[in-house]
PDB file of C-alpha atoms in Angstrom:
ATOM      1  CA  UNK A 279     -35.813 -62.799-104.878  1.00 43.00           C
ATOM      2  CA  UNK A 280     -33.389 -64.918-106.407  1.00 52.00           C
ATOM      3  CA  UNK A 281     -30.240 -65.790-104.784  1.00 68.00           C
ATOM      4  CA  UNK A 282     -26.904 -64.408-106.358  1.00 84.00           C
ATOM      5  CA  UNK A 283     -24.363 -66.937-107.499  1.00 88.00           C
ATOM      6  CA  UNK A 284     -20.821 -65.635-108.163  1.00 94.00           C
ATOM      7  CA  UNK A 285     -19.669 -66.635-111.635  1.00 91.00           C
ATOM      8  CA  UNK A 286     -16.026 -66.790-111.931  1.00 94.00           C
ATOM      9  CA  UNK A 287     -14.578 -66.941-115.859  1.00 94.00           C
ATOM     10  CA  UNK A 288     -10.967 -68.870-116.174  1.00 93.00           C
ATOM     11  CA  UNK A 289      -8.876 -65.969-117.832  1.00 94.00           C
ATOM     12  CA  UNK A 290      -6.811 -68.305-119.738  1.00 90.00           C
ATOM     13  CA  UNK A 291      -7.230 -71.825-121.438  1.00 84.00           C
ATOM     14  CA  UNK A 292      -4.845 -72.633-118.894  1.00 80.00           C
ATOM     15  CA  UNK A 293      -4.103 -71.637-115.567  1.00 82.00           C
ATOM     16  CA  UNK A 294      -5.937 -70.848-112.042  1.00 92.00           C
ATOM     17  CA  UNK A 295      -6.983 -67.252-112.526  1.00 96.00           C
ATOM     18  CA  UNK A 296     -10.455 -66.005-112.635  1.00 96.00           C
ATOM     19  CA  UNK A 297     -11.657 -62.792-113.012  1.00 96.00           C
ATOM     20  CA  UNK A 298     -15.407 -61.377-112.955  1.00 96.00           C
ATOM     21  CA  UNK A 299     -17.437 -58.353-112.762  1.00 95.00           C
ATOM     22  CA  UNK A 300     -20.254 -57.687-110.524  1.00 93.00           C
ATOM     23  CA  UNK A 301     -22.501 -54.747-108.536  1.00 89.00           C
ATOM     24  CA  UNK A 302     -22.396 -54.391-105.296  1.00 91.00           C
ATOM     25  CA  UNK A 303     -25.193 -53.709-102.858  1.00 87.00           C
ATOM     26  CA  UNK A 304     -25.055 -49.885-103.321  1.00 84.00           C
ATOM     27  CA  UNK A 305     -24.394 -49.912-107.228  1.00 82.00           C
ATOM     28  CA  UNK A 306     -20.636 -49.757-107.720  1.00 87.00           C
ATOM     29  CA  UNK A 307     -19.542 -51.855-110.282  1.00 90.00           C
ATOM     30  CA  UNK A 308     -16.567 -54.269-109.452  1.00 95.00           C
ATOM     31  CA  UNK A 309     -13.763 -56.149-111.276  1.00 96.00           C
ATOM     32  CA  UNK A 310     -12.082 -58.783-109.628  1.00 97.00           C
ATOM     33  CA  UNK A 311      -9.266 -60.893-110.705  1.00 97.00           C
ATOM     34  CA  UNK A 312      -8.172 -63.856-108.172  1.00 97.00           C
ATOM     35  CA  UNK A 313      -5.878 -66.973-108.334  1.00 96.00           C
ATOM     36  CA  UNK A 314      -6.433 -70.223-107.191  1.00 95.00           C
ATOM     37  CA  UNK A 315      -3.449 -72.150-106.056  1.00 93.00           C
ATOM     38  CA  UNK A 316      -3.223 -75.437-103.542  1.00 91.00           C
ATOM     39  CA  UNK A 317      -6.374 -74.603-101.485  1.00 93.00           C
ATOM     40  CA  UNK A 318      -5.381 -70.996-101.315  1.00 96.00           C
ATOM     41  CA  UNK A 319      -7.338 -67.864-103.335  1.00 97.00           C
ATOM     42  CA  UNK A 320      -5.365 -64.999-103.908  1.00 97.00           C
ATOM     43  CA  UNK A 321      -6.676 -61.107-105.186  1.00 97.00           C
ATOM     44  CA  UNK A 322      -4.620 -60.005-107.755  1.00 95.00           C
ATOM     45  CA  UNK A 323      -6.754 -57.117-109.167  1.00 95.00           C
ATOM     46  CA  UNK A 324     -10.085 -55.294-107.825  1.00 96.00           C
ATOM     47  CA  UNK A 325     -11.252 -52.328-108.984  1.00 95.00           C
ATOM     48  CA  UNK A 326     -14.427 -49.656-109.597  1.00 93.00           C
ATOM     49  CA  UNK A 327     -15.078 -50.098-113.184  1.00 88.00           C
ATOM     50  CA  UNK A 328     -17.728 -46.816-112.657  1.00 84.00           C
ATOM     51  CA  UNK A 329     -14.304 -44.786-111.728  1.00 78.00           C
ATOM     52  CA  UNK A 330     -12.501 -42.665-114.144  1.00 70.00           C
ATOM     53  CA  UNK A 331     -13.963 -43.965-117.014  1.00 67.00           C
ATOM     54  CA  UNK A 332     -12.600 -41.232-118.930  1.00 63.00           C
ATOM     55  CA  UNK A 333      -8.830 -41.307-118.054  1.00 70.00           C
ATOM     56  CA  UNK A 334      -6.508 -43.927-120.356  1.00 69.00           C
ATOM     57  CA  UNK A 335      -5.110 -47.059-119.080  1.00 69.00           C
ATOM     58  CA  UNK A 336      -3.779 -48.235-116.029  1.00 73.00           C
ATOM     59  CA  UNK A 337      -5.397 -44.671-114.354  1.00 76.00           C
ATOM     60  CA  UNK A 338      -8.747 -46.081-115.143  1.00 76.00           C
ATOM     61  CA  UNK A 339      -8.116 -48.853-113.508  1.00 84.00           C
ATOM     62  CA  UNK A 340      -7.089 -47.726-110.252  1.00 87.00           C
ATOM     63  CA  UNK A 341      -9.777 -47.251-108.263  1.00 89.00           C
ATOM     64  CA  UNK A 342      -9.552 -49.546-105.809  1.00 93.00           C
ATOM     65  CA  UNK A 343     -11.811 -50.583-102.928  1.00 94.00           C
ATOM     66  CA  UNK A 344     -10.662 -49.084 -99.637  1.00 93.00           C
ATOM     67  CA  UNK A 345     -12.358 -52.139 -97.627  1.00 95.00           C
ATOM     68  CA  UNK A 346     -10.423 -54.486 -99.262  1.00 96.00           C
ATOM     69  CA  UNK A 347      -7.857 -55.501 -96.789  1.00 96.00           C
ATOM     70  CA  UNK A 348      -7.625 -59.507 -97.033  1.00 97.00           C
ATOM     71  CA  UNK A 349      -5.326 -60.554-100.311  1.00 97.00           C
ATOM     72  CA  UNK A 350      -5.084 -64.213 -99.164  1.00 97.00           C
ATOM     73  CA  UNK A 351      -7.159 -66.898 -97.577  1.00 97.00           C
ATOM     74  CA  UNK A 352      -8.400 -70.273 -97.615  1.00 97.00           C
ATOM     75  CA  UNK A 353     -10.497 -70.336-100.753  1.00 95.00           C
ATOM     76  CA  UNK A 354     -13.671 -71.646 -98.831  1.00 95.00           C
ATOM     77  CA  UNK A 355     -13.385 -67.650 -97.237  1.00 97.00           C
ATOM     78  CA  UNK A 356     -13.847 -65.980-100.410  1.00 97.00           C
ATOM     79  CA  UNK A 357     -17.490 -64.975-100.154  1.00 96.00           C
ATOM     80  CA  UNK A 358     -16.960 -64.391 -96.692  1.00 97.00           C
ATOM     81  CA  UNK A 359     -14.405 -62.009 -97.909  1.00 97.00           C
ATOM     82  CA  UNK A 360     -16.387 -60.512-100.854  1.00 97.00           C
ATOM     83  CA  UNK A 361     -19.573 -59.672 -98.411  1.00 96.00           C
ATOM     84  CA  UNK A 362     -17.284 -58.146 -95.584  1.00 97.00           C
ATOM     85  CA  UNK A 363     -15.127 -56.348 -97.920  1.00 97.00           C
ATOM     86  CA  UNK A 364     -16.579 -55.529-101.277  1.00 96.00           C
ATOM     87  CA  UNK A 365     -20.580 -55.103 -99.940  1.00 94.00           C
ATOM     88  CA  UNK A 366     -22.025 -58.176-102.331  1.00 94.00           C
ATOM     89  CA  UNK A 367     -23.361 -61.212-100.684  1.00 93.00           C
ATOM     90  CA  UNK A 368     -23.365 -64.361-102.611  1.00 93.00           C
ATOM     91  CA  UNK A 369     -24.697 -67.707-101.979  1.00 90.00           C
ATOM     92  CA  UNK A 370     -22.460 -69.792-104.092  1.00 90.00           C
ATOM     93  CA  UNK A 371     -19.604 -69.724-106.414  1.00 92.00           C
ATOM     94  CA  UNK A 372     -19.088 -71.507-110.101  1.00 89.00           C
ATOM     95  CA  UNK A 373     -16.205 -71.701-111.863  1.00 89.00           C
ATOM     96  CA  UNK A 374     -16.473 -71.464-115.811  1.00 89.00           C
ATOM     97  CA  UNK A 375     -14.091 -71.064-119.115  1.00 87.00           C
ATOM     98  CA  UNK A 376     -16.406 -70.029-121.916  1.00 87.00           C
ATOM     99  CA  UNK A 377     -16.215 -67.793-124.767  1.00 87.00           C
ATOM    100  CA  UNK A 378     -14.790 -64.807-122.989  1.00 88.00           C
ATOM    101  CA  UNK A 379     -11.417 -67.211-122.172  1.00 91.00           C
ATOM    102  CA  UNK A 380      -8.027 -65.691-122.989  1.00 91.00           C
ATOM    103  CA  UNK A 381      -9.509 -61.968-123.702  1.00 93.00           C
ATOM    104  CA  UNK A 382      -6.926 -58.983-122.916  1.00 93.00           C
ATOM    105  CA  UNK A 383      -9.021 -57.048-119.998  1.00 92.00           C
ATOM    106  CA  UNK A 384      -9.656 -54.282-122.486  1.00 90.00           C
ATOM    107  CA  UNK A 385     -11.250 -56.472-124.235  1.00 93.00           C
ATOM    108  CA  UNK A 386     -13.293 -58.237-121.897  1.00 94.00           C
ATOM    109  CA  UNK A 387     -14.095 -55.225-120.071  1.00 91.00           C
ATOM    110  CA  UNK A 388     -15.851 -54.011-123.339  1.00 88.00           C
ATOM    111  CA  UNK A 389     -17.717 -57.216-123.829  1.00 88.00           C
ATOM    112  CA  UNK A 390     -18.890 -57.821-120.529  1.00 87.00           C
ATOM    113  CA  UNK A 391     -20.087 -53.703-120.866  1.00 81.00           C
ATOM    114  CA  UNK A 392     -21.970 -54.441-124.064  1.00 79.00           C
ATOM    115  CA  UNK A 393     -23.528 -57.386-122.560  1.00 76.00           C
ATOM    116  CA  UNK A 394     -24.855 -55.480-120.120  1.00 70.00           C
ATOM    117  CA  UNK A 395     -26.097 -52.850-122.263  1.00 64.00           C
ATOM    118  CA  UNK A 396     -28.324 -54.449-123.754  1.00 63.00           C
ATOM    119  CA  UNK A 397     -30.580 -54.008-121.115  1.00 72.00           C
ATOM    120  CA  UNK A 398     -32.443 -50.179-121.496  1.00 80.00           C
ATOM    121  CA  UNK A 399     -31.811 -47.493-118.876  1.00 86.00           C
ATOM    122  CA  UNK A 400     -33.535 -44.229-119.847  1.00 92.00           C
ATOM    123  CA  UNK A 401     -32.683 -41.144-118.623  1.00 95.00           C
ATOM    124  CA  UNK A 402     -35.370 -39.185-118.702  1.00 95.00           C
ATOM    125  CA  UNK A 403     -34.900 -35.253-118.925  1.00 96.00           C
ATOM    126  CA  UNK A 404     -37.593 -31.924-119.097  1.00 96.00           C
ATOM    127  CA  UNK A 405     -37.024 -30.057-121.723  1.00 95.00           C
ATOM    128  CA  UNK A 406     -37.492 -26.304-122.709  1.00 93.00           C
ATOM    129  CA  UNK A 407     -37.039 -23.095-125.508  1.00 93.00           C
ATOM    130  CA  UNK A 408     -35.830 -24.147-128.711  1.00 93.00           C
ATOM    131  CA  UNK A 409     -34.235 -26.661-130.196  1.00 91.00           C
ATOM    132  CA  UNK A 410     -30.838 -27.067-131.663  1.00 88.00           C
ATOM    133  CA  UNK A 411     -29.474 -30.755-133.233  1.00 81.00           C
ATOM    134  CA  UNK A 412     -32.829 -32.504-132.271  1.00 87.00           C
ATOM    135  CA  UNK A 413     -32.976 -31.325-128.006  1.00 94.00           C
ATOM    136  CA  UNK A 414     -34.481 -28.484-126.648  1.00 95.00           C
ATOM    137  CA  UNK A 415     -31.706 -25.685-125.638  1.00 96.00           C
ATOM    138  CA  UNK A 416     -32.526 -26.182-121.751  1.00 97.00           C
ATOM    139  CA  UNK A 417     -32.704 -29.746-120.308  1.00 97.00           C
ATOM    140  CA  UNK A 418     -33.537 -30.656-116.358  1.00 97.00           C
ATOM    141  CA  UNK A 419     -33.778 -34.152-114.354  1.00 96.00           C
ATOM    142  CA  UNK A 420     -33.979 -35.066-111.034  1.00 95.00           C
ATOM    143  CA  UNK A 421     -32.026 -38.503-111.024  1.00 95.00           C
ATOM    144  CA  UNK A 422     -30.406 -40.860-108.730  1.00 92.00           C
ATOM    145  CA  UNK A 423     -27.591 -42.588-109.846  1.00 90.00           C
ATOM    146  CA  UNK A 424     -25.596 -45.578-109.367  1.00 83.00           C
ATOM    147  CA  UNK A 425     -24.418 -44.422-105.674  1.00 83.00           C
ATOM    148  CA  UNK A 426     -28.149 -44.034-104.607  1.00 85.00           C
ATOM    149  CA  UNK A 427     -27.712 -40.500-104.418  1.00 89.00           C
ATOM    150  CA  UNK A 428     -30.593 -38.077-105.318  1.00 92.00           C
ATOM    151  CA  UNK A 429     -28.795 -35.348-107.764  1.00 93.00           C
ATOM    152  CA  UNK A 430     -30.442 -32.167-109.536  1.00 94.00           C
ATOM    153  CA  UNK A 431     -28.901 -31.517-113.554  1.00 96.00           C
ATOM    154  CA  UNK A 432     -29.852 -28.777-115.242  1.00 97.00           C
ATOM    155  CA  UNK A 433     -27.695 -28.537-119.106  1.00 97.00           C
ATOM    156  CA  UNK A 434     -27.738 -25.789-121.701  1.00 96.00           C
ATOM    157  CA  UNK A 435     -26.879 -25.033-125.328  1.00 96.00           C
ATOM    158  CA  UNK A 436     -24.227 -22.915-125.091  1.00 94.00           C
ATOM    159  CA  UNK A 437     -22.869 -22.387-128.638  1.00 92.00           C
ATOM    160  CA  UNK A 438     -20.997 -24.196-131.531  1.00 92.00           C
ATOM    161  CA  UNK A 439     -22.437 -27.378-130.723  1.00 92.00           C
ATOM    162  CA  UNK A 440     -21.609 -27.457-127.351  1.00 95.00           C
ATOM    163  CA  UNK A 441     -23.411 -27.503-124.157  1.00 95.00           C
ATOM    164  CA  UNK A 442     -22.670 -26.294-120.163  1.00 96.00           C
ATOM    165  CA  UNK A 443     -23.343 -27.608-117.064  1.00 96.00           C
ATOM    166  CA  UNK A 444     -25.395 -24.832-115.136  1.00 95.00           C
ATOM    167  CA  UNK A 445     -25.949 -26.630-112.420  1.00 93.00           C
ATOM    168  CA  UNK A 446     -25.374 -30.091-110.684  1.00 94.00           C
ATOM    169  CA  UNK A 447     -26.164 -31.064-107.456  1.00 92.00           C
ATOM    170  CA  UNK A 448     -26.786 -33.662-104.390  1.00 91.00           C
ATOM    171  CA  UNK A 449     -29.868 -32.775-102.985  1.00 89.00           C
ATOM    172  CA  UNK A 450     -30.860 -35.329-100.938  1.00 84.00           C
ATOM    173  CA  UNK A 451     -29.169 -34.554 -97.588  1.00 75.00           C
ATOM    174  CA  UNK A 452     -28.622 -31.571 -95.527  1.00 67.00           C
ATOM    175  CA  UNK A 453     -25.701 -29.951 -96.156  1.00 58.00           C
ATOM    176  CA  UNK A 454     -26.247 -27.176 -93.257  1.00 49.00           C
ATOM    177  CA  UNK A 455     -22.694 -26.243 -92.708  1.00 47.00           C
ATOM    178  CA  UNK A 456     -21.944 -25.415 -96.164  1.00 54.00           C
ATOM    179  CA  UNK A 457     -23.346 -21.929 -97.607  1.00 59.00           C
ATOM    180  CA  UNK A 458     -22.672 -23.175-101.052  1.00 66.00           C
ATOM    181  CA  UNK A 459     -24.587 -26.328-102.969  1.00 77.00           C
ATOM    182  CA  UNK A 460     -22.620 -29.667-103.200  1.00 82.00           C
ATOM    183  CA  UNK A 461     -21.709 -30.899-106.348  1.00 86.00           C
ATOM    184  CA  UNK A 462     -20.478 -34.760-107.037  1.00 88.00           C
ATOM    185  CA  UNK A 463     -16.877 -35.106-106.843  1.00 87.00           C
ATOM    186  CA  UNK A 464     -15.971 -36.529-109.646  1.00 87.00           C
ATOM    187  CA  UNK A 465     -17.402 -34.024-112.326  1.00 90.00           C
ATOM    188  CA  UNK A 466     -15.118 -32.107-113.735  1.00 89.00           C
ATOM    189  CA  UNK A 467     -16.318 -30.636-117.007  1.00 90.00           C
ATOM    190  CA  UNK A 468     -18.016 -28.042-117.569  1.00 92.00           C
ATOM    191  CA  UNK A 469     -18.748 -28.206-121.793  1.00 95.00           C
ATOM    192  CA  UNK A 470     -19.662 -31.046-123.491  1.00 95.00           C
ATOM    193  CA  UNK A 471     -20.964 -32.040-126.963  1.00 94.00           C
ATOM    194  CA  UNK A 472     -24.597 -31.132-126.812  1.00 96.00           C
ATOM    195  CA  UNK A 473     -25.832 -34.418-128.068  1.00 94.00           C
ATOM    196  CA  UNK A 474     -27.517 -37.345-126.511  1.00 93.00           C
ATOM    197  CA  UNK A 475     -24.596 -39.336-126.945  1.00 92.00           C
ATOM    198  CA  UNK A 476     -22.931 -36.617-125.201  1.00 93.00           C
ATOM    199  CA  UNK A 477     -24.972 -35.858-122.364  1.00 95.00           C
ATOM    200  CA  UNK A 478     -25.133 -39.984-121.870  1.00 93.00           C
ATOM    201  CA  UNK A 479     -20.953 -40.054-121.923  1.00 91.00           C
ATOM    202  CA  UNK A 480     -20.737 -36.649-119.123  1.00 93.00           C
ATOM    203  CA  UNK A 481     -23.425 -38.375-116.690  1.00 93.00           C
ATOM    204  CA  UNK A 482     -22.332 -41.960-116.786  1.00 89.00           C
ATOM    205  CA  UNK A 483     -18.535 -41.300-116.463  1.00 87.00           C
ATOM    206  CA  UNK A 484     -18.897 -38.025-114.286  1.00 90.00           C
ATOM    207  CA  UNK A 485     -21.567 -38.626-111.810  1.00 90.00           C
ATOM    208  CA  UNK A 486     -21.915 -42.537-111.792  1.00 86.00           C
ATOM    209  CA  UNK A 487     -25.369 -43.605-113.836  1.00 89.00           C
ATOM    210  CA  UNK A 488     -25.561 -46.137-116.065  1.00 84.00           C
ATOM    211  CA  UNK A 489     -28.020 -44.698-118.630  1.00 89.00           C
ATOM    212  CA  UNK A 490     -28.369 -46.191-122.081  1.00 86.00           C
ATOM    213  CA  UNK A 491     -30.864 -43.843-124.086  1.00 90.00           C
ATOM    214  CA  UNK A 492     -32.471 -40.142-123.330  1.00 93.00           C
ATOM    215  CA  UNK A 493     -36.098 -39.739-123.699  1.00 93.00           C
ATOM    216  CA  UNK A 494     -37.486 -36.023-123.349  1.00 94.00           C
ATOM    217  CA  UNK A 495     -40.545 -34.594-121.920  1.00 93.00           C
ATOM    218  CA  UNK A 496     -42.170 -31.673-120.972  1.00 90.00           C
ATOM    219  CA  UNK A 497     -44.953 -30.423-118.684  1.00 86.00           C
ATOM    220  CA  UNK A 498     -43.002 -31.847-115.478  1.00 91.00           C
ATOM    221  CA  UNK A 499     -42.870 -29.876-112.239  1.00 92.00           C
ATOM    222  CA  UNK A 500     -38.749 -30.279-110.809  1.00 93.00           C
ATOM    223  CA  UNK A 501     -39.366 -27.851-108.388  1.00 90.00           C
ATOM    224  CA  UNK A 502     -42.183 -28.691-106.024  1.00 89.00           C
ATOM    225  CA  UNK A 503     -41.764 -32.097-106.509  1.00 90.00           C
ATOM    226  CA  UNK A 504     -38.252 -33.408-105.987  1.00 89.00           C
ATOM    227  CA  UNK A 505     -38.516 -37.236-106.516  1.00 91.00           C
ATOM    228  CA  UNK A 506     -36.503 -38.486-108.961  1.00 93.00           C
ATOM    229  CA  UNK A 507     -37.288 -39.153-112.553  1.00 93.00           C
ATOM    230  CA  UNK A 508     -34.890 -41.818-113.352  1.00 93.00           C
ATOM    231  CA  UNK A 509     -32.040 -43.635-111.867  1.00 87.00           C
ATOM    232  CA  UNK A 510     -30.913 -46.450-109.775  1.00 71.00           C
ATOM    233  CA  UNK A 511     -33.899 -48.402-108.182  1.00 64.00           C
TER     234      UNK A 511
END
């Protein structure tokens, strides 16, 4: 397996900041800012970039890593620091202005998101009964998403173009003090547009998957056979 080398980008065309993005050992996806200033690296921003996606500026940006303690250090400890506290082990560290230089985060947030997009991530979903705008009116998946948890999704037309949740849920640990089924935290809608682009936007920003493009099947068992179709490897 190759080694991971952490590539810092200057912000500016001047200046000692550097800011990156990178996933960590269990999935999340990271953004780290730091400045480098007489032998001495400083964090000035890290946060989940797969947290509230949905919510506007500076709330989507405040997800922060509850490991990270250490804000200052010798720079020579900063992938000491980055393995301890943000769960990604590198093995070196280079230092680069390219074309990305001088980009507002927005802005090189969405590049660095496109670049990685071009890579394909299918989720992969059993359909059933009719179909309305191109998908069948009931859709099902066993996934596991960016967290390395094992979730259930079952969708729905509902009407007008939209669709409902019926039912989403971790099922890959015993939950056996709990009489009701566990649902991931952060999903909090219950319609959305019943589209692919739709069902893409509620999974990736509302139960942490990274899915580019839906592909739809039938003639798959979901419920004696609970591995998952898609997801994080």
């Amino acid at each position: 397996m190759e080694k991971s080398v952490l590539k810092l980008e200057r912000s500016t065309d001047k200046g000692s900041t550097f800011r990156t993005i990178f996933k960590t050992r269990h999935g999340r996806v990271v953004f780290l800012s730091v400045q480098l200033r007489d032998s001495y690296c400083t964090i000035q921003d890290c946060f989940y970039l797969d947290r509230n996606q949905g919510r506007a500026a500076p709330a989507r940006y405040s997800a922060r890593p509850k490991m990270l303690r250490t804000i200052q250090f010798p720079a020579e400890q900063l992938l000491s620091v980055i393995e301890a506290e943000l769960d990604k082990k590198f093995y070196g560290v280079i230092y680069t202005q390219n074309e990305n230089t001088g980009l507002p985060l927005d802005a090189y947030i969405q590049k660095k998101a496109e670049q990685e997009k071009r890579k394909y991530r299918f989720l992969i979903m059993v359909g059933e009964g009719e179909r309305h705008s191109d998908l069948p009116i009931r859709l099902r998946t066993r996934l596991k998403n960016k967290l390395h948890r094992s979730i259930y999704v079952e969708l729905a037309y509902y009407k007008e173009g939209q669709g409902v949740v019926k039912q989403c849920c971790y099922y890959d640990r015993q939950y056996k003090w709990l009489e009701h089924q566990v649902l991931p935290p952060m999903l909090i809608s219950c319609f959305f547009p019943y589209t692919k682009q739709g069902i893409l936007t509620l999974l990736n920003h509302e139960i942490c998957c990274d899915f580019t493009h839906i592909l739809v099947t039938d003639g798959i068992d979901l419920d004696s056979n609970h591995t998952p179709l898609c997801g994080a490897v």
